[in-house]
N, CA and C of each residue as an Amber inpcrd file, in Angstrom:
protein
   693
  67.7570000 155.8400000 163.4860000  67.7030000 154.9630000 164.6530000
  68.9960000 155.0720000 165.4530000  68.6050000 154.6220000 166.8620000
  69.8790000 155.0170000 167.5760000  70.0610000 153.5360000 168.1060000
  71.2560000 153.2060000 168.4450000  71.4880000 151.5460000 169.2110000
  72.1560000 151.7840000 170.3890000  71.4370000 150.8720000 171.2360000
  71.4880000 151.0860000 173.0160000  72.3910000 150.2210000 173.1230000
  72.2640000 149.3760000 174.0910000  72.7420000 147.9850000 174.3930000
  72.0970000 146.8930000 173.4100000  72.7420000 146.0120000 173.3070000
  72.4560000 144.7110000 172.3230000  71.9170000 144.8430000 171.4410000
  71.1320000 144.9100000 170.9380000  70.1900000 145.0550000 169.8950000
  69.2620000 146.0770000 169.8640000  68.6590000 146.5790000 171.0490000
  67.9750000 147.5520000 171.1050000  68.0650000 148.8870000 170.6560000
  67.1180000 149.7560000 169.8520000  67.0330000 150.6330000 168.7570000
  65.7630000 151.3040000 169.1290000  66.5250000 152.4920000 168.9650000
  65.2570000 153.7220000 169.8320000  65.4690000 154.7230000 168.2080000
  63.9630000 154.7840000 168.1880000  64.0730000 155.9660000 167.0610000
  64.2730000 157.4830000 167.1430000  64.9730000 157.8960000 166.4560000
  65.0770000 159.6500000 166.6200000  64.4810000 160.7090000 165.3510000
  64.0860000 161.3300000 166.1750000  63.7490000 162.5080000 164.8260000
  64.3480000 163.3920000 164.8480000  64.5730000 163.7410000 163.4350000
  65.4190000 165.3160000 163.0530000  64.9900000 166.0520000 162.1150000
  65.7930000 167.1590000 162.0640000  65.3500000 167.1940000 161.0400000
  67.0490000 168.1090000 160.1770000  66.6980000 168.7940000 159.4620000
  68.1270000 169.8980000 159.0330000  68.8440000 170.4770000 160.2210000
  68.4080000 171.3130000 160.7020000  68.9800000 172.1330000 161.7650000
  69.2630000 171.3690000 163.2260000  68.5780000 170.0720000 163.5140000
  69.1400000 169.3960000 164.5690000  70.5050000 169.3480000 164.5750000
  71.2020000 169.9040000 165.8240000  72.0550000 169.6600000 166.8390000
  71.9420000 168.4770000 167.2390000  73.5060000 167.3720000 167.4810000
  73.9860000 166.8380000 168.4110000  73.2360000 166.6300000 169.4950000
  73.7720000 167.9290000 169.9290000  73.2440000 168.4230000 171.4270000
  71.5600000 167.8000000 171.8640000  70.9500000 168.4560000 170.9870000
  69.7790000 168.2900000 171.0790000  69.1690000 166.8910000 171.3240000
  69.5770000 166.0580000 169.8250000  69.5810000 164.4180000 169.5960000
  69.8300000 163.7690000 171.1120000  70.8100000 164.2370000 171.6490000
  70.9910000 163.8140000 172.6700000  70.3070000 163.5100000 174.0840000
  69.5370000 165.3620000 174.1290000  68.7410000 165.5330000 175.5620000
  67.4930000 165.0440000 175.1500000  67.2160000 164.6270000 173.7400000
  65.8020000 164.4250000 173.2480000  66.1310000 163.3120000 173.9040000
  67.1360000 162.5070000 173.8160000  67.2860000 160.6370000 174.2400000
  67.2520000 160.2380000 175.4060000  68.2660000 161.0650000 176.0260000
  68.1450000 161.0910000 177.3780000  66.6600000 160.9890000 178.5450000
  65.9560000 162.2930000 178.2670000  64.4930000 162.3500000 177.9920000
  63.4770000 161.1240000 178.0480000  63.5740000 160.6530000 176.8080000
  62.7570000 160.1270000 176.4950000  63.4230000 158.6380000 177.1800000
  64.4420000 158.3530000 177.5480000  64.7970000 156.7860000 178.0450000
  64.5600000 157.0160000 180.0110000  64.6560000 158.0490000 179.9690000
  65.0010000 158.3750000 181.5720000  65.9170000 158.4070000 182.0130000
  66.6460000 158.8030000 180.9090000  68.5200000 159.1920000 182.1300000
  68.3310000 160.6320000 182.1990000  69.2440000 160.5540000 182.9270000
  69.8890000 162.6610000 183.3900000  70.2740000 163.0210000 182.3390000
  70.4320000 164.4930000 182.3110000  71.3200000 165.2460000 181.5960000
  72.2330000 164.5440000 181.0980000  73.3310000 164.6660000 180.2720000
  74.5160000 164.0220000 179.6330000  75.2360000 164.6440000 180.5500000
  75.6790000 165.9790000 180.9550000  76.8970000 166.2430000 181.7520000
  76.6690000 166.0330000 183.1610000  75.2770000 165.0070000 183.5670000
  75.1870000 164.4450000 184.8550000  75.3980000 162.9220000 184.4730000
  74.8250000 162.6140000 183.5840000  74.8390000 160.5220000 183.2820000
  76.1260000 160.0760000 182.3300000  76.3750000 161.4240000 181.9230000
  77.8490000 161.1320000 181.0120000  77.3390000 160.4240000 179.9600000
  76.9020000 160.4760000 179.2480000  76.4200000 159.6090000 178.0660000
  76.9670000 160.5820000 177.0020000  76.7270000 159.7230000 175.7390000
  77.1290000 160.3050000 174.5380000  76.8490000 160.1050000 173.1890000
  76.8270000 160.6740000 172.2370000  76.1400000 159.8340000 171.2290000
  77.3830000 159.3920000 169.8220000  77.6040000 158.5260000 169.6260000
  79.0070000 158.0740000 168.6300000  78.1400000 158.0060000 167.0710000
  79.6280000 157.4100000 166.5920000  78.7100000 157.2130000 165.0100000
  79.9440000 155.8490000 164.2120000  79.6520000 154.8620000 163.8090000
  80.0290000 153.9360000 163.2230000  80.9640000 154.7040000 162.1880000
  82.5680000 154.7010000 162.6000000  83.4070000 155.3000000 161.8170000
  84.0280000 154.1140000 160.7390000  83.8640000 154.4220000 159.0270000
  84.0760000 153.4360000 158.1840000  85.2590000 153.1740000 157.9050000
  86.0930000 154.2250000 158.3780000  87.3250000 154.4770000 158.4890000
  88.3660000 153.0430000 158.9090000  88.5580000 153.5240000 160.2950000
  88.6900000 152.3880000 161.8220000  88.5210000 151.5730000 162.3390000
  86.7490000 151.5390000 161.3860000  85.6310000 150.6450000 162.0770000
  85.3570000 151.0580000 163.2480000  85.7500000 151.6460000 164.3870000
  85.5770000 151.9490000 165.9550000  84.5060000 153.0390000 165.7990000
  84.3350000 153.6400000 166.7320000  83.6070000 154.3420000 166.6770000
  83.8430000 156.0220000 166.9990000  83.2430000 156.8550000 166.6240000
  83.2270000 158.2390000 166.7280000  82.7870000 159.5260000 167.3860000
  83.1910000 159.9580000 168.5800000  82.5500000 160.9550000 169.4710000
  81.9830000 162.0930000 168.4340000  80.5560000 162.4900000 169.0600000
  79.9080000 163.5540000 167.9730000  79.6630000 164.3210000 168.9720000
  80.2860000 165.8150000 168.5200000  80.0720000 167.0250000 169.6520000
  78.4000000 167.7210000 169.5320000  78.4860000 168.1930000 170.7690000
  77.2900000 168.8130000 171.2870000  76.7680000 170.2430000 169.8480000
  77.5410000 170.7010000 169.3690000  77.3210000 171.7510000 168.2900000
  77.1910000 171.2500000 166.7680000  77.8240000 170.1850000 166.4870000
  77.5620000 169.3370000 165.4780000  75.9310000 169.1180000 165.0700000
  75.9290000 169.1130000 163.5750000  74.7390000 169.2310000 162.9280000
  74.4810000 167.7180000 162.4070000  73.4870000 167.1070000 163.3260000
  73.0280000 165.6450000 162.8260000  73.5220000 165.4530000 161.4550000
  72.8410000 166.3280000 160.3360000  72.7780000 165.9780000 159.0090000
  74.0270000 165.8650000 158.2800000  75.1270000 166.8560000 159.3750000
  76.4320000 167.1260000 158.9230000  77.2060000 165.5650000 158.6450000
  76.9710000 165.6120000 159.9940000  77.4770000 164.2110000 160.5990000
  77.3690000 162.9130000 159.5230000  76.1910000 162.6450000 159.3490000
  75.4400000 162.0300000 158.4690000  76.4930000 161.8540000 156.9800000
  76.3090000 163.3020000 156.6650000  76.9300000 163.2240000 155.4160000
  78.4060000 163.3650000 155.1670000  79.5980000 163.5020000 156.3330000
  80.7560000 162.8790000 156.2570000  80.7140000 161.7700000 156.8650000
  80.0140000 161.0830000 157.0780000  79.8040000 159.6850000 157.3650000
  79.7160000 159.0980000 155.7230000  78.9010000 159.3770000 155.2220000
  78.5640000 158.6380000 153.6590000  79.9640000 158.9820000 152.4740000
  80.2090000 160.5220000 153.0520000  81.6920000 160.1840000 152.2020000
  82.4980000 159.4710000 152.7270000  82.6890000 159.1200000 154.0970000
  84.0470000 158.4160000 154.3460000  83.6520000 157.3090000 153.9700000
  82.3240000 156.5870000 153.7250000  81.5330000 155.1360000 153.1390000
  82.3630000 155.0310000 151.4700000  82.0610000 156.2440000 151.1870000
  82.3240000 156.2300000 149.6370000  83.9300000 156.0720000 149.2010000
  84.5560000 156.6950000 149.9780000  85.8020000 156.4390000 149.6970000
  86.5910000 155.1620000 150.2660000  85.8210000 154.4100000 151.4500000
  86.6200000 153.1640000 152.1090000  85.9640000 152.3360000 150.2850000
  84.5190000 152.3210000 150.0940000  84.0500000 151.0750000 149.2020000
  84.2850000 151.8960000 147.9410000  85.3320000 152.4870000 147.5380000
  85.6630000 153.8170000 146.0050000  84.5810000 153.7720000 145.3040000
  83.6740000 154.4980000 146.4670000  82.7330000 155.0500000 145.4320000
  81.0630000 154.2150000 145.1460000  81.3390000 152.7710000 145.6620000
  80.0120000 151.4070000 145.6190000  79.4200000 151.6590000 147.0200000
  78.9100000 152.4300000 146.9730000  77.6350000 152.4460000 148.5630000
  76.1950000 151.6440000 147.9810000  76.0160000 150.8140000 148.6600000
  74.3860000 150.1360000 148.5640000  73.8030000 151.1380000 149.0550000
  71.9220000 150.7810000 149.1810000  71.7010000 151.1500000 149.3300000
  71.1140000 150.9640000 151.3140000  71.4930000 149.9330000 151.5370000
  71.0630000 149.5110000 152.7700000  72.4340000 148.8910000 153.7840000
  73.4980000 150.1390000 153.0620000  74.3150000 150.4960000 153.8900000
  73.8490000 151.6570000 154.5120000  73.8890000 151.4970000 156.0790000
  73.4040000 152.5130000 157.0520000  74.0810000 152.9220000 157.9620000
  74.4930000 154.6640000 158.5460000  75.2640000 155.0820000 159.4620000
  74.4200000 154.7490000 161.0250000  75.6200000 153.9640000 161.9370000
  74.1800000 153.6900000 163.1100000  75.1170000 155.1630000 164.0990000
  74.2810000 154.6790000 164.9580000  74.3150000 155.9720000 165.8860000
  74.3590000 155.0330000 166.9790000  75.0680000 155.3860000 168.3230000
  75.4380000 154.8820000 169.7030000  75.0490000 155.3460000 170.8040000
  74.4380000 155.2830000 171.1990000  74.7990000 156.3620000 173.0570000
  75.5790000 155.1130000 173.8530000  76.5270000 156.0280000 174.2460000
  77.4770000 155.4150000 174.9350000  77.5580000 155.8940000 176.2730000
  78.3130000 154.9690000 177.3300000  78.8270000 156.4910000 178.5300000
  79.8820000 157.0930000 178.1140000  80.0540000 158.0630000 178.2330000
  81.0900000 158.7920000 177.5760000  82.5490000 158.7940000 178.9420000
  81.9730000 159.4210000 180.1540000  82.0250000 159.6200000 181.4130000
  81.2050000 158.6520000 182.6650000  82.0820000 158.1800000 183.5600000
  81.6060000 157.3590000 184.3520000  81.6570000 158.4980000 185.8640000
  80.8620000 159.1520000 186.2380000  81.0180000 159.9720000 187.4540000
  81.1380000 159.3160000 188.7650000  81.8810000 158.7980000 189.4690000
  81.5710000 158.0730000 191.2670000  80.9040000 158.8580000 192.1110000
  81.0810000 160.1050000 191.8330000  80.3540000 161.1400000 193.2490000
  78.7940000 161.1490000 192.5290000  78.3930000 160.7840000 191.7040000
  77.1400000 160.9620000 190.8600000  76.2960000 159.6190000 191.3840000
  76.5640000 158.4670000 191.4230000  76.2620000 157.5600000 191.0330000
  74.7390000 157.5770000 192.2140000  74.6860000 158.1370000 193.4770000
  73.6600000 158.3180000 193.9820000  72.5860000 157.9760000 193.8350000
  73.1060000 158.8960000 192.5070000  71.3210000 159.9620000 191.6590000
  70.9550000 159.1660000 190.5230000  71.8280000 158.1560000 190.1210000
  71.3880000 157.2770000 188.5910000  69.6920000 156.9840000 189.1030000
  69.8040000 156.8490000 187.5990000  68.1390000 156.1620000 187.8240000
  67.8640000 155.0870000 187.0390000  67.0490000 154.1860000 187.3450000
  67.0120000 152.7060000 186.9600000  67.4700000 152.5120000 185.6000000
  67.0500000 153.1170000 184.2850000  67.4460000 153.0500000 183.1340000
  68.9850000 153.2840000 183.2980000  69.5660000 154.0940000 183.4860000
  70.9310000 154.0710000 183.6830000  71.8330000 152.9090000 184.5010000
  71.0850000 152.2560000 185.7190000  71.8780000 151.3590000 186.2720000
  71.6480000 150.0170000 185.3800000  70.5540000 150.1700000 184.2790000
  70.8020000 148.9460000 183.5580000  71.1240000 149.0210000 182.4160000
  71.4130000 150.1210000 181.8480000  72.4760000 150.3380000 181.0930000
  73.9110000 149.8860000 181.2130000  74.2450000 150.1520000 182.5970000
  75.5090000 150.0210000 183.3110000  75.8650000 148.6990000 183.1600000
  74.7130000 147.7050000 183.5510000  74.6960000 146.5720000 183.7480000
  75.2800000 145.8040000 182.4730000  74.2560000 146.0610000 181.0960000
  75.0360000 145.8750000 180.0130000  75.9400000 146.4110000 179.5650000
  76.3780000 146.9010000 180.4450000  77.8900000 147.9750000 178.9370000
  78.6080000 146.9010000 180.0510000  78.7380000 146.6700000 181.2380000
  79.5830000 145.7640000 182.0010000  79.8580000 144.3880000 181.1970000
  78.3790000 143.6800000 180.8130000  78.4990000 142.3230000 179.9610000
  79.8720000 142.6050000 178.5820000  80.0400000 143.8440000 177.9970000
  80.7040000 143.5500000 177.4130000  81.6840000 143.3130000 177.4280000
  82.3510000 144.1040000 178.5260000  83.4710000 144.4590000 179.1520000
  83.8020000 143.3290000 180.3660000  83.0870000 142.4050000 180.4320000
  83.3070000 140.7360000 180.8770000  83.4370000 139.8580000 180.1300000
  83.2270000 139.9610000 178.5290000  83.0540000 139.1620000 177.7620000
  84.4910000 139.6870000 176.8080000  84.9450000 140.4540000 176.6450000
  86.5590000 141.3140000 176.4410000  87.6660000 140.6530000 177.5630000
  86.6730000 140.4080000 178.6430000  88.1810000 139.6810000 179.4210000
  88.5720000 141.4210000 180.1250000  88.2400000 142.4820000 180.2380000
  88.7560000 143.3960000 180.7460000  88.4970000 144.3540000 182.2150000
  87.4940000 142.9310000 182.8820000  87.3000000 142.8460000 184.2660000
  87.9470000 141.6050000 184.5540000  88.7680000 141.8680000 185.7390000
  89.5410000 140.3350000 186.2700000  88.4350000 139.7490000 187.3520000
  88.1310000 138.3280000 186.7790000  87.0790000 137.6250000 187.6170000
  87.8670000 136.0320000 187.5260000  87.6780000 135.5120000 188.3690000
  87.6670000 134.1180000 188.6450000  86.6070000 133.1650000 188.1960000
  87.1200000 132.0270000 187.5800000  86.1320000 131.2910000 186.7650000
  84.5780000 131.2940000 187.8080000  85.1290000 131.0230000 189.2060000
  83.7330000 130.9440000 190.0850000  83.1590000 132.4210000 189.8020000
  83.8690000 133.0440000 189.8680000  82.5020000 134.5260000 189.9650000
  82.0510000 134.6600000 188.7710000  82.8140000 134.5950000 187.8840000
  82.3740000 134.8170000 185.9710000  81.3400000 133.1910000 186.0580000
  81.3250000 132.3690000 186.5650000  79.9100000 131.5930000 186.3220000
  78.5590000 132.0220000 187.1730000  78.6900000 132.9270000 188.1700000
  78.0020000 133.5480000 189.4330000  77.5470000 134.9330000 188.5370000
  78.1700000 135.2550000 188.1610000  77.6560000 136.6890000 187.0280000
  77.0300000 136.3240000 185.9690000  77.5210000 135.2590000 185.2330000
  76.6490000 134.5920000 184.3620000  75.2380000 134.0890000 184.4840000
  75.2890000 133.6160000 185.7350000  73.9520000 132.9910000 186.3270000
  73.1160000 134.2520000 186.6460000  73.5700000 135.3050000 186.9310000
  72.5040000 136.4060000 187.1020000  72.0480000 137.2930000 186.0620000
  73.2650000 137.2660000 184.9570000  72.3750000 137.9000000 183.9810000
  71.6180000 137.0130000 182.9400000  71.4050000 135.4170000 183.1560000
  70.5560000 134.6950000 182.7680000  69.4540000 135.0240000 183.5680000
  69.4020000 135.1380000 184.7540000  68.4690000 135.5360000 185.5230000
  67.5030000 136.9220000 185.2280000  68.3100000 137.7830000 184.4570000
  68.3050000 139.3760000 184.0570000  67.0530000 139.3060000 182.8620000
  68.1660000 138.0390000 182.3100000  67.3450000 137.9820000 180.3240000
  65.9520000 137.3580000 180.2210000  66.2950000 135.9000000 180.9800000
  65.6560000 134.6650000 180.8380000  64.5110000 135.1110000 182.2220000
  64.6480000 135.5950000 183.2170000  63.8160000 135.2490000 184.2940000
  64.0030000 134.1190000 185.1990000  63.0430000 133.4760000 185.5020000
  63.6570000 132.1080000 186.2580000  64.0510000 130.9070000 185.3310000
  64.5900000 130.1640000 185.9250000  65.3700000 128.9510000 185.4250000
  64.3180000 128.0370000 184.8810000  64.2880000 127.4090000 183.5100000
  63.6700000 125.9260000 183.5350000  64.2110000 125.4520000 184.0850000
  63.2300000 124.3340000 183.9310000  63.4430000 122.9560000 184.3730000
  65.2630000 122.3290000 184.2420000  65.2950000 122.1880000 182.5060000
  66.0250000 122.2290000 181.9400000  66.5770000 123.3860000 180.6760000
  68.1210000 123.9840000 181.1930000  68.8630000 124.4200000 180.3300000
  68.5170000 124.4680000 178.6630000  67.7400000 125.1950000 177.9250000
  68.1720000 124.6880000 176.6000000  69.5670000 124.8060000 175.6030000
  70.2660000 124.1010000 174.2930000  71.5070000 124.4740000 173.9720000
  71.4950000 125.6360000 173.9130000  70.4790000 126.4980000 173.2370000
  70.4770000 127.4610000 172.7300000  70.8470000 128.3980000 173.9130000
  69.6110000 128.4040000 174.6130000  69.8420000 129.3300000 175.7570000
  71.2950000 129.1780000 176.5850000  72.2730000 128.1930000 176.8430000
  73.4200000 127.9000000 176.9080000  74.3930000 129.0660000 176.1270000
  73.9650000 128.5570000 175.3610000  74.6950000 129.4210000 174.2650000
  74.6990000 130.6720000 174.0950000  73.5330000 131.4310000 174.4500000
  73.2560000 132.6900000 174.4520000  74.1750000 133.5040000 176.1690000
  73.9910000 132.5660000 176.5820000  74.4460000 133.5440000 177.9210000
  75.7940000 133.2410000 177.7440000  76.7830000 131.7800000 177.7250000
  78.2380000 131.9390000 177.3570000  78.6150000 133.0750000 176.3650000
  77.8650000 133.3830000 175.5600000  78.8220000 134.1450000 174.4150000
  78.3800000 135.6390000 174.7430000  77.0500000 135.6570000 175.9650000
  77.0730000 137.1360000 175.8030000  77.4400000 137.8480000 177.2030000
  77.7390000 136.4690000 178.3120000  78.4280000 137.2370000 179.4860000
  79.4250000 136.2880000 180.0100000  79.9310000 135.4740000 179.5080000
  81.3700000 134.9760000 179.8300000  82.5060000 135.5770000 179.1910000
  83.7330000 135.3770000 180.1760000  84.8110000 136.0530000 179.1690000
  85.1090000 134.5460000 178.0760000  85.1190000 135.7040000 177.0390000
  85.4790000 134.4510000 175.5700000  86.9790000 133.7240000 176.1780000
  87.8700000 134.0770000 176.7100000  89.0920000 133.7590000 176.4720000
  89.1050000 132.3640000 177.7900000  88.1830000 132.4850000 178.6190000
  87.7070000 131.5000000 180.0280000  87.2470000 130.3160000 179.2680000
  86.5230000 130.3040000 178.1450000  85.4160000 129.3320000 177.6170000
  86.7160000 128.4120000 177.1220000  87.6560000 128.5410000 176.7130000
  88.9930000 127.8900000 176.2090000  89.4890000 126.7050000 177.3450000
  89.2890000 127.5480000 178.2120000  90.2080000 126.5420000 179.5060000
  89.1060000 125.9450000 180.2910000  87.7500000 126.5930000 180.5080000
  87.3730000 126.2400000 181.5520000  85.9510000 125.3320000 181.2780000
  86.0040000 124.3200000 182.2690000  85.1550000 123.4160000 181.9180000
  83.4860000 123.4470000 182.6950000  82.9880000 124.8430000 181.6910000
  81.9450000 125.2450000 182.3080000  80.3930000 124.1550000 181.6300000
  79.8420000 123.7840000 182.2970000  79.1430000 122.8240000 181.8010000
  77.6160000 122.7630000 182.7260000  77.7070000 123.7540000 183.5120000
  76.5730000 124.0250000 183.9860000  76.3890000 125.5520000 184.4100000
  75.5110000 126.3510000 184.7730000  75.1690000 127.8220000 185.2740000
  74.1020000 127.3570000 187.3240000  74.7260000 128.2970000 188.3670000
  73.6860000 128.1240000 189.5180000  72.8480000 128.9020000 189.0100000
  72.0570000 128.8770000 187.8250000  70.7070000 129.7050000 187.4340000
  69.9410000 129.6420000 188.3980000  69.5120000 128.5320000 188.8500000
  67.9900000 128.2010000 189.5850000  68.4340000 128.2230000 190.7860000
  69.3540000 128.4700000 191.1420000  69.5740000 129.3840000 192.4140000
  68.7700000 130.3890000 193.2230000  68.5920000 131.2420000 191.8550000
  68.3520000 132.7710000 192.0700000  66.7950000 132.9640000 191.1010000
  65.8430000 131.9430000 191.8300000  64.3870000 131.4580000 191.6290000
  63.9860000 132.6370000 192.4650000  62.7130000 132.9600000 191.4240000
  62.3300000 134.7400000 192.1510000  62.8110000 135.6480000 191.9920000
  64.1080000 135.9580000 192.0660000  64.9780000 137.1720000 191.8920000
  64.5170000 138.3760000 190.7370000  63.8540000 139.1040000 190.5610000
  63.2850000 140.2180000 189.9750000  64.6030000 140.8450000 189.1160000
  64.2360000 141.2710000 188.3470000  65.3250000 142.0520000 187.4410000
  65.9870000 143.4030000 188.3940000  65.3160000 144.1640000 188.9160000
  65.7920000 145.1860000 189.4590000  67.0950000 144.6330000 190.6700000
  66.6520000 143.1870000 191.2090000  67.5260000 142.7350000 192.0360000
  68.7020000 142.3020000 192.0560000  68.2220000 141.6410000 190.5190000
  69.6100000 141.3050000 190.0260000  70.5950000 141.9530000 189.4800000
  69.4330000 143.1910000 188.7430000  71.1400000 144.8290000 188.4870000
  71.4260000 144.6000000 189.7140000  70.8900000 144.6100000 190.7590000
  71.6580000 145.8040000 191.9470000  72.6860000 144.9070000 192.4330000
  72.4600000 143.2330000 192.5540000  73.5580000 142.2510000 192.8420000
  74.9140000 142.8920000 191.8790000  74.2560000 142.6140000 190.8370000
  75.6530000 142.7770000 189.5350000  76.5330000 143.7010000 189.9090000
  75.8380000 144.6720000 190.3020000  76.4220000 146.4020000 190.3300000
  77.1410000 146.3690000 191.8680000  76.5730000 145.5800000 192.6970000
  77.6320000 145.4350000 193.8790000  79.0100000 144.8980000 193.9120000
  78.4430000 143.6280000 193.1440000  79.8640000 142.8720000 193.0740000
  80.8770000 143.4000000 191.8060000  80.2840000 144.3280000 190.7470000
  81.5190000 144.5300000 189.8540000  81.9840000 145.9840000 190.4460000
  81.2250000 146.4190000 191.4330000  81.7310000 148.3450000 191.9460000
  82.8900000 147.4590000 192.9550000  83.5270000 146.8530000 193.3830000
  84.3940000 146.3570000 193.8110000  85.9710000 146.1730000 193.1600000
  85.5040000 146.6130000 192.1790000  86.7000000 146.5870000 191.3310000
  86.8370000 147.8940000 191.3240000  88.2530000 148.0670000 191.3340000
  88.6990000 149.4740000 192.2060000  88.9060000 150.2580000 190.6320000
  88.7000000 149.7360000 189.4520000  88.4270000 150.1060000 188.2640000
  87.5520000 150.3260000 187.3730000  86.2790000 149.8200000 188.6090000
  84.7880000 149.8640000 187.5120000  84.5060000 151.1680000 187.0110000
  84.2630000 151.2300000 186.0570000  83.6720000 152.5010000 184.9220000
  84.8310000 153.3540000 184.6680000  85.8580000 152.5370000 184.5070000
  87.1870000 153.3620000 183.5710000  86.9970000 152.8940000 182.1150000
  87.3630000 154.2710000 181.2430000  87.4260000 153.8740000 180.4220000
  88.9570000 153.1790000 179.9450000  88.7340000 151.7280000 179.0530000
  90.1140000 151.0140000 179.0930000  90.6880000 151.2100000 177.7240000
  91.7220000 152.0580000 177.1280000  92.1980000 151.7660000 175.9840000
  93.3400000 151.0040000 176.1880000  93.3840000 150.2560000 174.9360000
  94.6530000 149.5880000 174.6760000  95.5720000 150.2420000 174.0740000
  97.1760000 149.9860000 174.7500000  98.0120000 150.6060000 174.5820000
  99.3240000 149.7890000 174.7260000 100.4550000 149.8680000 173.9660000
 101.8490000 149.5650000 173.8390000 102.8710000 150.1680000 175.0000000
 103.6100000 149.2380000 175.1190000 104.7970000 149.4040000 175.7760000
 105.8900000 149.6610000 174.7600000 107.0730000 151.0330000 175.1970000
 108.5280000 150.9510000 174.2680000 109.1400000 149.6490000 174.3820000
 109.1660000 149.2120000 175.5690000 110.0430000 148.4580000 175.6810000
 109.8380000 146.8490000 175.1560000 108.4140000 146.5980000 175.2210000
 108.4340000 145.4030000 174.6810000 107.0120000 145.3530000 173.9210000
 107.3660000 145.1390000 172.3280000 106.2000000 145.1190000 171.4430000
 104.7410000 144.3870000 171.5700000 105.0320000 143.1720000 172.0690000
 104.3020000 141.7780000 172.3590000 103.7620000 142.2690000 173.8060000
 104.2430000 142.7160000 174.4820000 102.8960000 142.9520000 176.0940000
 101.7610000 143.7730000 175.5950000 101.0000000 143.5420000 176.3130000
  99.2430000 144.3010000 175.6300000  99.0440000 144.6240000 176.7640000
  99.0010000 146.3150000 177.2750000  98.8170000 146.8570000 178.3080000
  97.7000000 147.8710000 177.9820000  96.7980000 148.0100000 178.9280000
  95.4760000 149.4340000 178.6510000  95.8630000 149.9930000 179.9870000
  95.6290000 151.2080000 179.3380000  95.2210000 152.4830000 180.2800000
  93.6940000 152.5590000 180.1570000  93.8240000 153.2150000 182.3550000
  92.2920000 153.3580000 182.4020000  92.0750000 154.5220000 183.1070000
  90.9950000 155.1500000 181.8620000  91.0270000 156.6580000 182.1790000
  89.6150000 156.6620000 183.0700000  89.6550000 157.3040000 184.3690000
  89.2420000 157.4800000 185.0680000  88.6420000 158.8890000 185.2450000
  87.6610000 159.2430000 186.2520000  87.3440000 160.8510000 185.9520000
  88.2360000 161.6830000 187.1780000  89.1330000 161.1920000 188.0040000
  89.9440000 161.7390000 188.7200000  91.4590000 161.3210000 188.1980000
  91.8320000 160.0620000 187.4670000  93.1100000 160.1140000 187.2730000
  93.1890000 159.2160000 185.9160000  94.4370000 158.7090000 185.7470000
  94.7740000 157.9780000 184.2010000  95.5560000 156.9900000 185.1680000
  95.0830000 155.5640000 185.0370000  95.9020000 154.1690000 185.7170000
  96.5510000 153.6920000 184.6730000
């Protein structure tokens, strides 16, 4: 199985001789994105190591993969692997292209949409409590459809923790969503809102690592690698 956004799990077949490569354009394919060296996507692997995760090249042998995956299992737990310990698999964007973005096609711009939720919920888009409750309200709009009547906790709960920034919920005294605002609003409408207002950020679809300063241990600075430069 492969894992998309949130929870979602697309099955793959292989077999011995599957390629990477292959795994890949089979996915692509079958979800409706482009090529990988047009949609930039990629496929990772749950490193037991790091915990983070792991770029898997285009020549790489699924099964290979697989099975230094289970030794590096064996040696983090010396040797105690269950049996329903499982290597997951990722497609990620690997590459964010701007001169591309044209040609995306719907599966990809809502892909986009969620890999953004996470990366709002990291705190690693700068938004203002008003717009981070205005983004919130649309991807309730995204999940949920239109607004009840009334809010449930649950449903509360589900959209703070999966598109607010965690570190906002501390200070800010969010206690309602303009959900029912945006009564009618179709899913396709609401990617394309999302995708307007976060392509405004003169940083959208960098990739952000975190990184240290010499000079002072305690600042938490990321670089953002871009497909024309490094910020």
């Amino acid at each position: 199985n492969t894992l998309l956004f949130g929870d979602n799990i697309q099955v793959v077949e292989f077999d011995g001789s599957t390629e990477i490569g292959q795994c890949l354009s089979s996915l692509c394919l079958k979800l409706g994105i482009r090529p990988a060296l047009l949609s930039g996507y990629a496929l990772y692997i749950d490193d037991p190591t790091t915990k983070g995760l792991q770029l898997l090249k285009g020549k790489q042998k699924l099964c290979d993969c697989l099975y230094e995956w289970e030794v590096r299992q064996r040696d983090v737990l010396r040797g105690r692997v269950s049996a329903d310990c499982n290597a997951t698999l990722s497609l990620r964007m690997r590459h964010y292209w701007r001169h591309l973005i044209c040609n995306e096609t719907a599966m990809e711009r809502s892909f986009l949409v969620w890999r953004m939720a996470e990366e709002l919920v990291c705190g690693r888009i700068p938004t203002s409590p008003q717009l981070a409750e205005q983004l919130a309200a649309l991807y309730a709009q995204l999940s949920y459809g239109d607004a009840p009547a009334q809010m449930t906790e649950e449903q509360f709960a589900f959209i703070t923790k999966q598109f607010y920034p965690s570190k906002m919920l501390d200070v800010a005294c969010l206690k309602s969503l303009s959900w029912s605002e945006l009564c009618g609003m179709g899913e396709a409408d609401a990617i394309r809102v999302i995708l307007q207002v976060l392509r405004k950020w003169p940083l959208f679809g960098c990739h952000l690592q975190a990184a240290g300063m010499r000079t002072s241990n305690e600042r938490k600075v990321f670089l953002a690698l871009a497909d024309t430069a490094v910020h």
